[in-house]
PDB file of C-alpha atoms and ligand atoms in Angstrom:
ATOM      1  CA  UNK G   1     -74.346  91.526-101.971  1.00  0.00           C
ATOM      2  CA  UNK G   2     -73.158  91.055-105.482  1.00  0.00           C
ATOM      3  CA  UNK G   3     -73.270  88.439-108.175  1.00  0.00           C
ATOM      4  CA  UNK G   4     -69.950  86.772-108.862  1.00  0.00           C
ATOM      5  CA  UNK G   5     -68.870  85.255-112.148  1.00  0.00           C
ATOM      6  CA  UNK G   6     -68.968  81.472-112.254  1.00  0.00           C
ATOM      7  CA  UNK G   7     -65.725  79.928-113.460  1.00  0.00           C
ATOM      8  CA  UNK G   8     -66.329  77.323-116.137  1.00  0.00           C
ATOM      9  CA  UNK G   9     -64.518  74.142-117.065  1.00  0.00           C
ATOM     10  CA  UNK G  10     -61.205  74.683-118.793  1.00  0.00           C
ATOM     11  CA  UNK G  11     -59.980  77.077-116.127  1.00  0.00           C
ATOM     12  CA  UNK G  12     -57.215  75.428-114.082  1.00  0.00           C
ATOM     13  CA  UNK G  13     -58.513  77.052-110.923  1.00  0.00           C
ATOM     14  CA  UNK G  14     -61.170  74.325-110.796  1.00  0.00           C
ATOM     15  CA  UNK G  15     -58.488  71.626-110.603  1.00  0.00           C
ATOM     16  CA  UNK G  16     -56.592  72.994-107.615  1.00  0.00           C
ATOM     17  CA  UNK G  17     -56.887  72.069-103.990  1.00  0.00           C
ATOM     18  CA  UNK G  18     -58.279  74.823-101.766  1.00  0.00           C
ATOM     19  CA  UNK G  19     -56.755  76.059 -98.522  1.00  0.00           C
ATOM     20  CA  UNK G  20     -58.560  76.010 -95.199  1.00  0.00           C
ATOM     21  CA  UNK G  21     -60.404  79.069 -93.973  1.00  0.00           C
ATOM     22  CA  UNK G  22     -58.564  80.522 -90.967  1.00  0.00           C
ATOM     23  CA  UNK G  23     -60.466  83.738 -90.368  1.00  0.00           C
ATOM     24  CA  UNK G  24     -64.214  83.880 -89.870  1.00  0.00           C
ATOM     25  CA  UNK G  25     -64.409  87.561 -90.682  1.00  0.00           C
ATOM     26  CA  UNK G  26     -66.429  90.061 -92.708  1.00  0.00           C
ATOM     27  CA  UNK G  27     -64.546  89.077 -95.846  1.00  0.00           C
ATOM     28  CA  UNK G  28     -65.774  85.488 -95.448  1.00  0.00           C
ATOM     29  CA  UNK G  29     -69.344  86.637 -94.755  1.00  0.00           C
ATOM     30  CA  UNK G  30     -69.333  88.852 -97.847  1.00  0.00           C
ATOM     31  CA  UNK G  31     -68.093  85.906 -99.886  1.00  0.00           C
ATOM     32  CA  UNK G  32     -70.841  83.644 -98.510  1.00  0.00           C
ATOM     33  CA  UNK G  33     -73.518  86.281 -99.172  1.00  0.00           C
ATOM     34  CA  UNK G  34     -72.279  86.784-102.716  1.00  0.00           C
ATOM     35  CA  UNK G  35     -72.149  83.041-103.283  1.00  0.00           C
ATOM     36  CA  UNK G  36     -75.767  82.668-102.114  1.00  0.00           C
ATOM     37  CA  UNK G  37     -76.921  85.396-104.465  1.00  0.00           C
ATOM     38  CA  UNK G  38     -74.944  83.826-107.300  1.00  0.00           C
ATOM     39  CA  UNK G  39     -76.353  80.362-106.542  1.00  0.00           C
ATOM     40  CA  UNK G  40     -79.990  81.490-106.493  1.00  0.00           C
ATOM     41  CA  UNK G  41     -79.466  83.530-109.633  1.00  0.00           C
ATOM     42  CA  UNK G  42     -78.028  80.477-111.414  1.00  0.00           C
ATOM     43  CA  UNK G  43     -80.737  78.050-110.334  1.00  0.00           C
ATOM     44  CA  UNK G  44     -78.214  75.462-109.100  1.00  0.00           C
ATOM     45  CA  UNK G  45     -78.273  73.530-105.817  1.00  0.00           C
ATOM     46  CA  UNK G  46     -74.690  74.156-104.733  1.00  0.00           C
ATOM     47  CA  UNK G  47     -71.668  76.358-105.265  1.00  0.00           C
ATOM     48  CA  UNK G  48     -68.068  76.054-104.087  1.00  0.00           C
ATOM     49  CA  UNK G  49     -65.361  78.688-103.545  1.00  0.00           C
ATOM     50  CA  UNK G  50     -63.221  77.851-106.589  1.00  0.00           C
ATOM     51  CA  UNK G  51     -66.277  78.251-108.814  1.00  0.00           C
ATOM     52  CA  UNK G  52     -66.211  81.956-107.984  1.00  0.00           C
ATOM     53  CA  UNK G  53     -62.404  82.089-108.086  1.00  0.00           C
ATOM     54  CA  UNK G  54     -61.796  81.825-104.345  1.00  0.00           C
ATOM     55  CA  UNK G  55     -59.390  79.048-103.360  1.00  0.00           C
ATOM     56  CA  UNK G  56     -60.750  78.479 -99.881  1.00  0.00           C
ATOM     57  CA  UNK G  57     -62.626  75.537 -98.402  1.00  0.00           C
ATOM     58  CA  UNK G  58     -66.057  77.136 -98.554  1.00  0.00           C
ATOM     59  CA  UNK G  59     -69.255  75.938-100.185  1.00  0.00           C
ATOM     60  CA  UNK G  60     -72.990  76.389 -99.964  1.00  0.00           C
ATOM     61  CA  UNK G  61     -75.892  74.072-100.721  1.00  0.00           C
ATOM     62  CA  UNK G  62     -79.638  74.509-100.988  1.00  0.00           C
ATOM     63  CA  UNK G  63     -81.596  71.511-102.227  1.00  0.00           C
ATOM     64  CA  UNK G  64     -84.868  73.288-101.492  1.00  0.00           C
ATOM     65  CA  UNK G  65     -84.856  73.041 -97.703  1.00  0.00           C
ATOM     66  CA  UNK G  66     -82.889  76.208 -97.008  1.00  0.00           C
ATOM     67  CA  UNK G  67     -79.299  77.277 -97.409  1.00  0.00           C
ATOM     68  CA  UNK G  68     -76.466  75.506 -95.601  1.00  0.00           C
ATOM     69  CA  UNK G  69     -73.024  77.104 -95.489  1.00  0.00           C
ATOM     70  CA  UNK G  70     -69.991  74.855 -95.065  1.00  0.00           C
ATOM     71  CA  UNK G  71     -66.571  76.057 -94.027  1.00  0.00           C
ATOM     72  CA  UNK G  72     -63.715  73.499 -93.976  1.00  0.00           C
ATOM     73  CA  UNK G  73     -66.152  70.586 -94.419  1.00  0.00           C
ATOM     74  CA  UNK G  74     -65.332  66.901 -94.230  1.00  0.00           C
ATOM     75  CA  UNK G  75     -67.400  63.786 -94.729  1.00  0.00           C
ATOM     76  CA  UNK G  76     -67.371  61.659 -91.586  1.00  0.00           C
ATOM     77  CA  UNK G  77     -69.798  58.937 -92.612  1.00  0.00           C
ATOM     78  CA  UNK G  78     -71.197  57.538 -95.841  1.00  0.00           C
ATOM     79  CA  UNK G  79     -73.724  54.801 -96.475  1.00  0.00           C
ATOM     80  CA  UNK G  80     -74.884  52.925 -99.561  1.00  0.00           C
ATOM     81  CA  UNK G  81     -74.331  53.896-103.151  1.00  0.00           C
ATOM     82  CA  UNK G  82     -76.438  54.547-106.185  1.00  0.00           C
ATOM     83  CA  UNK G  83     -76.110  55.961-109.678  1.00  0.00           C
ATOM     84  CA  UNK G  84     -77.516  59.435-110.119  1.00  0.00           C
ATOM     85  CA  UNK G  85     -77.637  62.099-112.800  1.00  0.00           C
ATOM     86  CA  UNK G  86     -75.373  65.007-112.012  1.00  0.00           C
ATOM     87  CA  UNK G  87     -74.445  68.367-113.466  1.00  0.00           C
ATOM     88  CA  UNK G  88     -72.323  71.337-112.447  1.00  0.00           C
ATOM     89  CA  UNK G  89     -72.707  75.099-112.782  1.00  0.00           C
ATOM     90  CA  UNK G  90     -69.152  75.083-114.152  1.00  0.00           C
ATOM     91  CA  UNK G  91     -70.190  72.717-116.975  1.00  0.00           C
ATOM     92  CA  UNK G  92     -73.379  74.355-118.233  1.00  0.00           C
ATOM     93  CA  UNK G  93     -75.791  72.123-120.123  1.00  0.00           C
ATOM     94  CA  UNK G  94     -73.848  68.927-119.477  1.00  0.00           C
ATOM     95  CA  UNK G  95     -75.032  66.029-117.349  1.00  0.00           C
ATOM     96  CA  UNK G  96     -73.679  62.593-116.590  1.00  0.00           C
ATOM     97  CA  UNK G  97     -74.256  59.562-114.424  1.00  0.00           C
ATOM     98  CA  UNK G  98     -72.084  59.219-111.341  1.00  0.00           C
ATOM     99  CA  UNK G  99     -72.064  56.879-108.380  1.00  0.00           C
ATOM    100  CA  UNK G 100     -72.654  58.615-105.059  1.00  0.00           C
ATOM    101  CA  UNK G 101     -73.413  57.512-101.501  1.00  0.00           C
ATOM    102  CA  UNK G 102     -77.116  57.429-100.586  1.00  0.00           C
ATOM    103  CA  UNK G 103     -76.498  58.900 -97.172  1.00  0.00           C
ATOM    104  CA  UNK G 104     -73.735  61.175 -95.941  1.00  0.00           C
ATOM    105  CA  UNK G 105     -72.837  62.775 -92.659  1.00  0.00           C
ATOM    106  CA  UNK G 106     -70.569  65.815 -92.703  1.00  0.00           C
ATOM    107  CA  UNK G 107     -68.805  67.985 -90.188  1.00  0.00           C
ATOM    108  CA  UNK G 108     -68.072  71.629 -90.940  1.00  0.00           C
ATOM    109  CA  UNK G 109     -67.932  75.097 -89.445  1.00  0.00           C
ATOM    110  CA  UNK G 110     -70.553  77.794 -89.852  1.00  0.00           C
ATOM    111  CA  UNK G 111     -69.769  81.417 -90.702  1.00  0.00           C
ATOM    112  CA  UNK G 112     -69.110  82.217 -87.052  1.00  0.00           C
ATOM    113  CA  UNK G 113     -66.600  79.427 -86.618  1.00  0.00           C
ATOM    114  CA  UNK G 114     -68.920  77.054 -84.759  1.00  0.00           C
ATOM    115  CA  UNK G 115     -68.612  73.398 -85.646  1.00  0.00           C
ATOM    116  CA  UNK G 116     -71.746  71.509 -86.679  1.00  0.00           C
ATOM    117  CA  UNK G 117     -72.732  68.165 -88.125  1.00  0.00           C
ATOM    118  CA  UNK G 118     -75.326  67.576 -90.789  1.00  0.00           C
ATOM    119  CA  UNK G 119     -76.777  64.424 -92.290  1.00  0.00           C
ATOM    120  CA  UNK G 120     -78.268  64.217 -95.749  1.00  0.00           C
ATOM    121  CA  UNK G 121     -79.767  61.658 -98.083  1.00  0.00           C
ATOM    122  CA  UNK G 122     -80.236  61.398-101.837  1.00  0.00           C
ATOM    123  CA  UNK G 123     -79.841  64.780-103.562  1.00  0.00           C
ATOM    124  CA  UNK G 124     -78.576  66.448-100.393  1.00  0.00           C
ATOM    125  CA  UNK G 125     -75.919  63.763 -99.891  1.00  0.00           C
ATOM    126  CA  UNK G 126     -75.024  63.974-103.584  1.00  0.00           C
ATOM    127  CA  UNK G 127     -74.687  67.752-103.405  1.00  0.00           C
ATOM    128  CA  UNK G 128     -72.396  67.563-100.378  1.00  0.00           C
ATOM    129  CA  UNK G 129     -70.116  65.068-102.135  1.00  0.00           C
ATOM    130  CA  UNK G 130     -70.096  67.175-105.297  1.00  0.00           C
ATOM    131  CA  UNK G 131     -69.359  70.488-103.571  1.00  0.00           C
ATOM    132  CA  UNK G 132     -66.742  69.073-101.198  1.00  0.00           C
ATOM    133  CA  UNK G 133     -65.021  67.493-104.218  1.00  0.00           C
ATOM    134  CA  UNK G 134     -64.684  70.987-105.714  1.00  0.00           C
ATOM    135  CA  UNK G 135     -62.568  71.989-102.701  1.00  0.00           C
ATOM    136  CA  UNK G 136     -60.056  69.283-103.673  1.00  0.00           C
ATOM    137  CA  UNK G 137     -60.087  70.292-107.319  1.00  0.00           C
ATOM    138  CA  UNK G 138     -62.229  67.322-108.338  1.00  0.00           C
ATOM    139  CA  UNK G 139     -64.941  67.774-110.954  1.00  0.00           C
ATOM    140  CA  UNK G 140     -67.889  65.386-111.371  1.00  0.00           C
ATOM    141  CA  UNK G 141     -66.719  64.641-114.909  1.00  0.00           C
ATOM    142  CA  UNK G 142     -63.624  62.907-113.554  1.00  0.00           C
ATOM    143  CA  UNK G 143     -65.979  60.473-111.771  1.00  0.00           C
ATOM    144  CA  UNK G 144     -68.608  60.161-114.440  1.00  0.00           C
ATOM    145  CA  UNK G 145     -69.660  56.687-115.560  1.00  0.00           C
ATOM    146  CA  UNK G 146     -71.048  58.142-118.762  1.00  0.00           C
ATOM    147  CA  UNK G 147     -72.303  61.476-119.969  1.00  0.00           C
ATOM    148  CA  UNK G 148     -75.934  61.832-121.038  1.00  0.00           C
ATOM    149  CA  UNK G 149     -76.453  62.080-124.780  1.00  0.00           C
ATOM    150  CA  UNK G 150     -78.254  65.029-126.385  1.00  0.00           C
ATOM    151  CA  UNK G 151     -81.315  62.783-126.832  1.00  0.00           C
ATOM    152  CA  UNK G 152     -81.380  61.879-123.170  1.00  0.00           C
ATOM    153  CA  UNK G 153     -81.001  65.517-122.214  1.00  0.00           C
ATOM    154  CA  UNK G 154     -83.983  66.361-124.382  1.00  0.00           C
ATOM    155  CA  UNK G 155     -86.058  63.690-122.647  1.00  0.00           C
ATOM    156  CA  UNK G 156     -85.179  65.175-119.269  1.00  0.00           C
ATOM    157  CA  UNK G 157     -86.637  68.486-120.358  1.00  0.00           C
ATOM    158  CA  UNK G 158     -89.982  66.998-121.310  1.00  0.00           C
TER     159      UNK G 158
HETATM  160 ZN1  LIG J 201     -69.977  71.693-109.438  1.00  0.00          ZN
END
């Protein structure tokens, strides 16, 4: 495994739509392993392919309940909405308020090419929406209602 560099905002790669994964091979597994190492090293809850420069529909999420790997994911159900604070590893130190569904159900493939469904609420649902957006070149800032001010950021630290 190896750490990969996280692409930050300003790089056009983050604004492009990713292609589907066709081959569930060693190259994909190495990517997923590297992404996991990179995610845990960064302290974030999710990471998507384009954030490590790979334009494929791959992302990983761990909101504290274990790692979930998503290949070619899609949201098949969403319920409710609420405003939540959100950030992105590609926009270090910046946070804003976005509206996200409270509950989300997704369908994706695992690293072996088996389809699965997963349901998540609150932060987990938010993370799925955020990471899947990355695969379409959509950053949370394009959906933000307002960014948090430096004062508000300071309060969050306390
Ligand atoms: Zn992000």
